[in-house]
mmCIF file of C-alpha atoms and ligand atoms in Angstrom:
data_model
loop_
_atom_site.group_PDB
_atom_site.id
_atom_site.type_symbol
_atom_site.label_atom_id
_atom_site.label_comp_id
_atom_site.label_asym_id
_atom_site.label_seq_id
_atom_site.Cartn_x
_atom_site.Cartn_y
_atom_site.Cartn_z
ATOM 1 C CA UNK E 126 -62.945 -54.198 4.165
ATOM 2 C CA UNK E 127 -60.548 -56.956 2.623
ATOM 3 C CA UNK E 128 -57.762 -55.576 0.241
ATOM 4 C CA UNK E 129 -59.075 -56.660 -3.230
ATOM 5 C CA UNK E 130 -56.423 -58.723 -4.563
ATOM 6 C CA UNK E 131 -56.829 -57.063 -8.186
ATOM 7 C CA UNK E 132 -58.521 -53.789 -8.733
ATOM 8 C CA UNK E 133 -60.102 -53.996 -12.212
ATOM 9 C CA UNK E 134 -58.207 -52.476 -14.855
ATOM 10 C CA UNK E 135 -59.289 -51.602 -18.383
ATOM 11 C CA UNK E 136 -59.873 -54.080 -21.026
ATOM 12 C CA UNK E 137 -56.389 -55.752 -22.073
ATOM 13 C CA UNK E 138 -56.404 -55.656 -26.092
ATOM 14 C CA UNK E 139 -57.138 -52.701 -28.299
ATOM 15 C CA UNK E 140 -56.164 -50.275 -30.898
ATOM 16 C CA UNK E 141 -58.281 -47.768 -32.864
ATOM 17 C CA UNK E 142 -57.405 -47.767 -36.969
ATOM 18 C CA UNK E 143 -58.897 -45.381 -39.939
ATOM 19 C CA UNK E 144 -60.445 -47.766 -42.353
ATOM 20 C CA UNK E 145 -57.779 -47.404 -45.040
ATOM 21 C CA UNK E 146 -54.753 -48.089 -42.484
ATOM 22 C CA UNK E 147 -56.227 -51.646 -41.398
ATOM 23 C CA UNK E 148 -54.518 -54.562 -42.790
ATOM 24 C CA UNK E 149 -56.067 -54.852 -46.237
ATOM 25 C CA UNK E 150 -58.392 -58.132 -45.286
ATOM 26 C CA UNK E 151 -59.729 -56.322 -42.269
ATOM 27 C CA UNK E 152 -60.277 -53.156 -44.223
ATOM 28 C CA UNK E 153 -62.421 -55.495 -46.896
ATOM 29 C CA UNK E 154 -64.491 -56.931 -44.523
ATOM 30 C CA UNK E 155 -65.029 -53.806 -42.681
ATOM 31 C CA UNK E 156 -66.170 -52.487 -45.772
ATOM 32 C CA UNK E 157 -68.381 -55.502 -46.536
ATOM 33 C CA UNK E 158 -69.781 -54.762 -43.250
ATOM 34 C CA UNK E 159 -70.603 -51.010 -44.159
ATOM 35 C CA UNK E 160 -72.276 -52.299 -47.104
ATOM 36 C CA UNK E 161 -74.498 -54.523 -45.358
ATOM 37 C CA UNK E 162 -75.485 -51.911 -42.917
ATOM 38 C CA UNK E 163 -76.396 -49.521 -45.874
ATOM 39 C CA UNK E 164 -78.868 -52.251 -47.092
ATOM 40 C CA UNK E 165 -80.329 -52.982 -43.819
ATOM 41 C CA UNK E 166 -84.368 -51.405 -43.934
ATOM 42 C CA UNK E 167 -84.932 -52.602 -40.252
ATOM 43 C CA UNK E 168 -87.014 -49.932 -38.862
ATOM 44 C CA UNK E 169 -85.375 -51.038 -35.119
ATOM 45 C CA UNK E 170 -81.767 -50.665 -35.479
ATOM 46 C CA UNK E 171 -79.663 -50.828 -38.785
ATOM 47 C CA UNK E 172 -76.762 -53.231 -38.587
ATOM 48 C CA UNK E 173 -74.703 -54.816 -40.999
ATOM 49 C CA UNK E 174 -71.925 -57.833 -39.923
ATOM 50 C CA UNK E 175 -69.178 -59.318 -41.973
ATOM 51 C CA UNK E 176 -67.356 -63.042 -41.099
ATOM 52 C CA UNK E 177 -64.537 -64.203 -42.069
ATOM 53 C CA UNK E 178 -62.705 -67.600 -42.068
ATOM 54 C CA UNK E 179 -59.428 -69.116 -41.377
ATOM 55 C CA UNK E 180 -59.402 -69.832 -45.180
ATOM 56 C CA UNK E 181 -60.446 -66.579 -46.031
ATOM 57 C CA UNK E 182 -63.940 -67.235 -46.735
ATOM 58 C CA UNK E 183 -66.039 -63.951 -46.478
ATOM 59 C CA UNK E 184 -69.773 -63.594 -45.923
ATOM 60 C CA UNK E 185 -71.477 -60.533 -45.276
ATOM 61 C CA UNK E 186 -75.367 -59.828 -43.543
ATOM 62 C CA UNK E 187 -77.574 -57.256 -42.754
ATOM 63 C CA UNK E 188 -79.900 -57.812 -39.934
ATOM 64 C CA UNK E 189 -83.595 -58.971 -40.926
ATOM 65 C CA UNK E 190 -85.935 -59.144 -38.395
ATOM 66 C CA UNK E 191 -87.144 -57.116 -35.604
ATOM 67 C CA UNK E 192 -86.860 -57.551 -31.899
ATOM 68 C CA UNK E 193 -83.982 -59.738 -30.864
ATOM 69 C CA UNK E 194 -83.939 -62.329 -33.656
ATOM 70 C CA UNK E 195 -81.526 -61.958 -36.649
ATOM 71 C CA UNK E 196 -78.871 -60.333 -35.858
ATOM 72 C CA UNK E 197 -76.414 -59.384 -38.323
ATOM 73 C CA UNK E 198 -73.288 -60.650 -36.391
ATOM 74 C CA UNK E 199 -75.211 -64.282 -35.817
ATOM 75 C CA UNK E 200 -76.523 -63.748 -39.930
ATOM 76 C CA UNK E 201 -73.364 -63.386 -41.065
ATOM 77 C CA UNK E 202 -71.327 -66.581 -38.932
ATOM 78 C CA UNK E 203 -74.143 -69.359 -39.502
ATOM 79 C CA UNK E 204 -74.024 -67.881 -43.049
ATOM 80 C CA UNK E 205 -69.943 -68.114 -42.970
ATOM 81 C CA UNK E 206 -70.291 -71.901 -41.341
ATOM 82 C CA UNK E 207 -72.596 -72.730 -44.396
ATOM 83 C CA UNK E 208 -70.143 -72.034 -46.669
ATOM 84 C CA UNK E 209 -67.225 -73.030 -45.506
ATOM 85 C CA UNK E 210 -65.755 -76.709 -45.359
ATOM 86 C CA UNK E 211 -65.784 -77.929 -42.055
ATOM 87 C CA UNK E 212 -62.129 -78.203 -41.525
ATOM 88 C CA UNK E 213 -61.662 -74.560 -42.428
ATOM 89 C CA UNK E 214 -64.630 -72.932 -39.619
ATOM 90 C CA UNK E 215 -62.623 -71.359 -37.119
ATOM 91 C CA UNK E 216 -63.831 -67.762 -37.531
ATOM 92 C CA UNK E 217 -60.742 -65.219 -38.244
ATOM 93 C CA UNK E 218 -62.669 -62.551 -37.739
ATOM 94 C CA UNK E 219 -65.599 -60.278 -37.296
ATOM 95 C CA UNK E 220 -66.728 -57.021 -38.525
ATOM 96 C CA UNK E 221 -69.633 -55.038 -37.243
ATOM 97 C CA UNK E 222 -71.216 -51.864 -38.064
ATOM 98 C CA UNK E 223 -74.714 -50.238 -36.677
ATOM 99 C CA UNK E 224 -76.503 -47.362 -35.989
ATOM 100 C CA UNK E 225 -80.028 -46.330 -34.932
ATOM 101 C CA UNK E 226 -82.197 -45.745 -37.933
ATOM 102 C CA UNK E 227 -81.789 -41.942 -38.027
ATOM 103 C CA UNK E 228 -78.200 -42.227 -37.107
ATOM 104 C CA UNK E 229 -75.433 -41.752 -39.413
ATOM 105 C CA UNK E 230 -72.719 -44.822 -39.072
ATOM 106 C CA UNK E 231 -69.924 -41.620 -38.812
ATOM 107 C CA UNK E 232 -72.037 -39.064 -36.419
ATOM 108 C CA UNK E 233 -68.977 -37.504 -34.906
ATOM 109 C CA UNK E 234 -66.604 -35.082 -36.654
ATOM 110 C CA UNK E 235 -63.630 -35.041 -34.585
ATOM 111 C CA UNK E 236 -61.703 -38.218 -34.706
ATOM 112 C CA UNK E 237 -60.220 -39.625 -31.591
ATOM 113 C CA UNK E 238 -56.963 -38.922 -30.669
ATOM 114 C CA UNK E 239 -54.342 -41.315 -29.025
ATOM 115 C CA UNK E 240 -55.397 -40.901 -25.040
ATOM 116 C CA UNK E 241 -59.386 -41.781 -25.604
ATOM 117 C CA UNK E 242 -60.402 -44.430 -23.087
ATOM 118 C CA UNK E 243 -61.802 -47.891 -24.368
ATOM 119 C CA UNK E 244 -65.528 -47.229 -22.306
ATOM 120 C CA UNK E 245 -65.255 -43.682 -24.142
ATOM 121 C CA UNK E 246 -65.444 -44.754 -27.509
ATOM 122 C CA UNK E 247 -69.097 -43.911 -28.762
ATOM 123 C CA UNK E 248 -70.587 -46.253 -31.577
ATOM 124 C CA UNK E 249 -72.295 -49.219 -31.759
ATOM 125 C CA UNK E 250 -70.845 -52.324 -29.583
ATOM 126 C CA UNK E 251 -71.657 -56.275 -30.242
ATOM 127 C CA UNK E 252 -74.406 -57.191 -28.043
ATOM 128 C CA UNK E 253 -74.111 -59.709 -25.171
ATOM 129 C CA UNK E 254 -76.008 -62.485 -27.166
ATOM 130 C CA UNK E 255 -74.078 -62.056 -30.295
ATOM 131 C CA UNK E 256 -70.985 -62.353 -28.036
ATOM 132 C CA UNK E 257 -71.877 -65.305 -26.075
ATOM 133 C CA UNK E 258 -72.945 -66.764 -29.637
ATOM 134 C CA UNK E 259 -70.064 -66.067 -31.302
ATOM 135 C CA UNK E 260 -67.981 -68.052 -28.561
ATOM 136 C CA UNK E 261 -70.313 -71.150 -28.240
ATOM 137 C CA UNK E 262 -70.030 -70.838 -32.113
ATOM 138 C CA UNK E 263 -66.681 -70.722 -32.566
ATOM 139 C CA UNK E 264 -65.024 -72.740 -29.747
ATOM 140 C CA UNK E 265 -62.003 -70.790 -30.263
ATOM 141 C CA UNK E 266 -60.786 -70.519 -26.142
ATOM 142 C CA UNK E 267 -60.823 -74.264 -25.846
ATOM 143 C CA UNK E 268 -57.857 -76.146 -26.689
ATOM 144 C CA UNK E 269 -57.398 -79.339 -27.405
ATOM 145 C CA UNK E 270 -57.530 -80.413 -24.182
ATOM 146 C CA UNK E 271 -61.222 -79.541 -23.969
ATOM 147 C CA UNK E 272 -60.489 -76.465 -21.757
ATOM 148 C CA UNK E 273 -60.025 -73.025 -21.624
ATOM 149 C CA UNK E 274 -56.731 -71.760 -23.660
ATOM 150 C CA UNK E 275 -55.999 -68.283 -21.978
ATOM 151 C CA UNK E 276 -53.696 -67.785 -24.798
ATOM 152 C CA UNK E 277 -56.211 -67.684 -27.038
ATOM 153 C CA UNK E 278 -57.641 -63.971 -27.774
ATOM 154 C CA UNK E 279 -60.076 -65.545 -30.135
ATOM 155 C CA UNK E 280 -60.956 -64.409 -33.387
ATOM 156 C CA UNK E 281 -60.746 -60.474 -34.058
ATOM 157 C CA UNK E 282 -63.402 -58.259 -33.785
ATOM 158 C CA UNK E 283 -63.840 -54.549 -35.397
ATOM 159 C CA UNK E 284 -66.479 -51.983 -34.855
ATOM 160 C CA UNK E 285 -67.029 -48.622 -36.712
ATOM 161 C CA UNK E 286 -66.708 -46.126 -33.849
ATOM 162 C CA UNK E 287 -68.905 -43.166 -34.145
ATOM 163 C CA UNK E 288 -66.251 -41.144 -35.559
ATOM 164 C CA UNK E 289 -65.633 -43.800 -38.462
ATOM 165 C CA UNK E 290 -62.847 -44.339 -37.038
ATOM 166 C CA UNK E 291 -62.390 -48.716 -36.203
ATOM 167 C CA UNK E 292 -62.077 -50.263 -32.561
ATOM 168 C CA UNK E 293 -60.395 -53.272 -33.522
ATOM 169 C CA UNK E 294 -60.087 -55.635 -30.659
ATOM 170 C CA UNK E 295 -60.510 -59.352 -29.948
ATOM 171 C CA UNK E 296 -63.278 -61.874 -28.207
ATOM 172 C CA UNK E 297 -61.266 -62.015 -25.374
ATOM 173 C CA UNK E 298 -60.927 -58.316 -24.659
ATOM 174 C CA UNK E 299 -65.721 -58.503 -24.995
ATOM 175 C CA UNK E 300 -65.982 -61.420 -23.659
ATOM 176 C CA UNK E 301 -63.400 -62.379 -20.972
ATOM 177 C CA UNK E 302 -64.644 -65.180 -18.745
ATOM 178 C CA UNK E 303 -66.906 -66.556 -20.859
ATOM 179 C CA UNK E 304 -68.823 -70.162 -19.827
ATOM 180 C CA UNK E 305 -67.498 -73.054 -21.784
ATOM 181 C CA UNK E 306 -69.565 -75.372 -22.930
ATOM 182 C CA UNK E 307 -68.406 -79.540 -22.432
ATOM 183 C CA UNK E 308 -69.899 -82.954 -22.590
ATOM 184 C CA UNK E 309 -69.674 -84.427 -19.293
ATOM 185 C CA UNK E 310 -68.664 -88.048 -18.681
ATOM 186 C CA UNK E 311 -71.584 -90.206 -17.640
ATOM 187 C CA UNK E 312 -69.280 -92.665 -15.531
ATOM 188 C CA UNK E 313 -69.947 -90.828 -12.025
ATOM 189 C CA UNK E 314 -73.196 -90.347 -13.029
ATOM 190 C CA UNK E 315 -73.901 -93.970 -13.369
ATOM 191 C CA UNK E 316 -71.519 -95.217 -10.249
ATOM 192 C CA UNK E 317 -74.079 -92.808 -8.363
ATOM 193 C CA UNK E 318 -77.496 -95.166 -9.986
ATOM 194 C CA UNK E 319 -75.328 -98.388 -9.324
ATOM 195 C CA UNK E 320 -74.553 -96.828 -5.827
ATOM 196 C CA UNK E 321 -78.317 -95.350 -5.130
ATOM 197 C CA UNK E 322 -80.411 -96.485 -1.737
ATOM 198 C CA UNK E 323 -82.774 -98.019 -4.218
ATOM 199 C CA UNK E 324 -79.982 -100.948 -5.345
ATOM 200 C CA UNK E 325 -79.357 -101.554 -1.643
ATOM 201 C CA UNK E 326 -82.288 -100.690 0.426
ATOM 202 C CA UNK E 327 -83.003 -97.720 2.347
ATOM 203 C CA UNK E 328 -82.217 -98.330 5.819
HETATM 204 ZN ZN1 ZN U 527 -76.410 -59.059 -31.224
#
């Protein structure tokens, strides 16, 4: 068997915080977050997202629907991109917190100490969809080039663990080789027409 040229390591970019050492505009929106969770009534899964802006703009949403529509993350960035000028919608970051419905948010009592691995962390994660949306959303890994910037982590994203303890992390570190989206140039596409049998007769 070939020698793998990289073996896979764990996720690049993460630190675990109690709310009240986060940098105060995380902590808020963490605790906008928590809020939203407390009001969520969905009988599926109780969730509860807060965005915030480049400007500082905050929005906050509880999930609505059932089933895989509304989600709180999605809620709270269209909600965010609503209110927000459109010079100012890069997202800064995101702040989730969930639980099943007869879940507490904090279910575990003893906190996690400085060696816990990133896949050991139990609590609620951003689903795939809400992560793919978030970077279609936010085109923050393309430059201004058009292409992928591997510089850029992308906005920050925090998650009440199931200690109540917060995984603060980035896109990036979720989402790492995400599909970018780009408008493609129709000049080969029409040299092909121009160029097709049809113009010049099939043999
Ligand atoms: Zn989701």
């Amino acid at each position: 068997m070939p020698q793998a040229v990289r073996n896979l390591d764990t996720p690049g970019q993460w630190q675990l915080f109690e709310l009240a050492d986060l940098p105060e505009e995380e902590r808020v929106a963490v605790e906008d977050a928590i809020a939203a969770y407390h009001r969520s009534t969905n009988p599926e899964f109780r969730a509860g997202a807060c965005a915030v802006a480049e400007d500082g703009t905050r929005v906050a949403r509880h999930n609505e629907f059932e089933g895989q529509e509304g989600h709180a993350e999605m809620l709270a960035l269209t909600s965010l991109y609503r209110a927000v000028s459109p010079t100012e919608k890069k997202l800064k970051l995101l702040a989730l917190a969930a639980s099943a419905p007869d879940e507490e948010l904090a279910r575990i009592p003893q906190k996690y100490g400085k060696r816990v691995k990133f896949d050991d962390i139990e609590g609620e994660s951003i689903c795939g969809r809400c992560r793919k949306f978030i970077s279609d959303y936010t085109g923050n890994f393309i430059g201004d080039d058009g292409k992928n910037n591997p510089n850029d982590r992308g906005p920050i994203i925090l998650m009440v663990a199931a200690t109540g303890q917060i995984l603060r992390t980035d896109l990036r570190t979720l989402y790492p080789k995400p599909h970018l989206p780009r408008q493609i140039s129709l000049e080969p596409l029409e040299q092909n027409i121009t160029g097709s049998p049809d113009r010049y007769g099939a043999k």
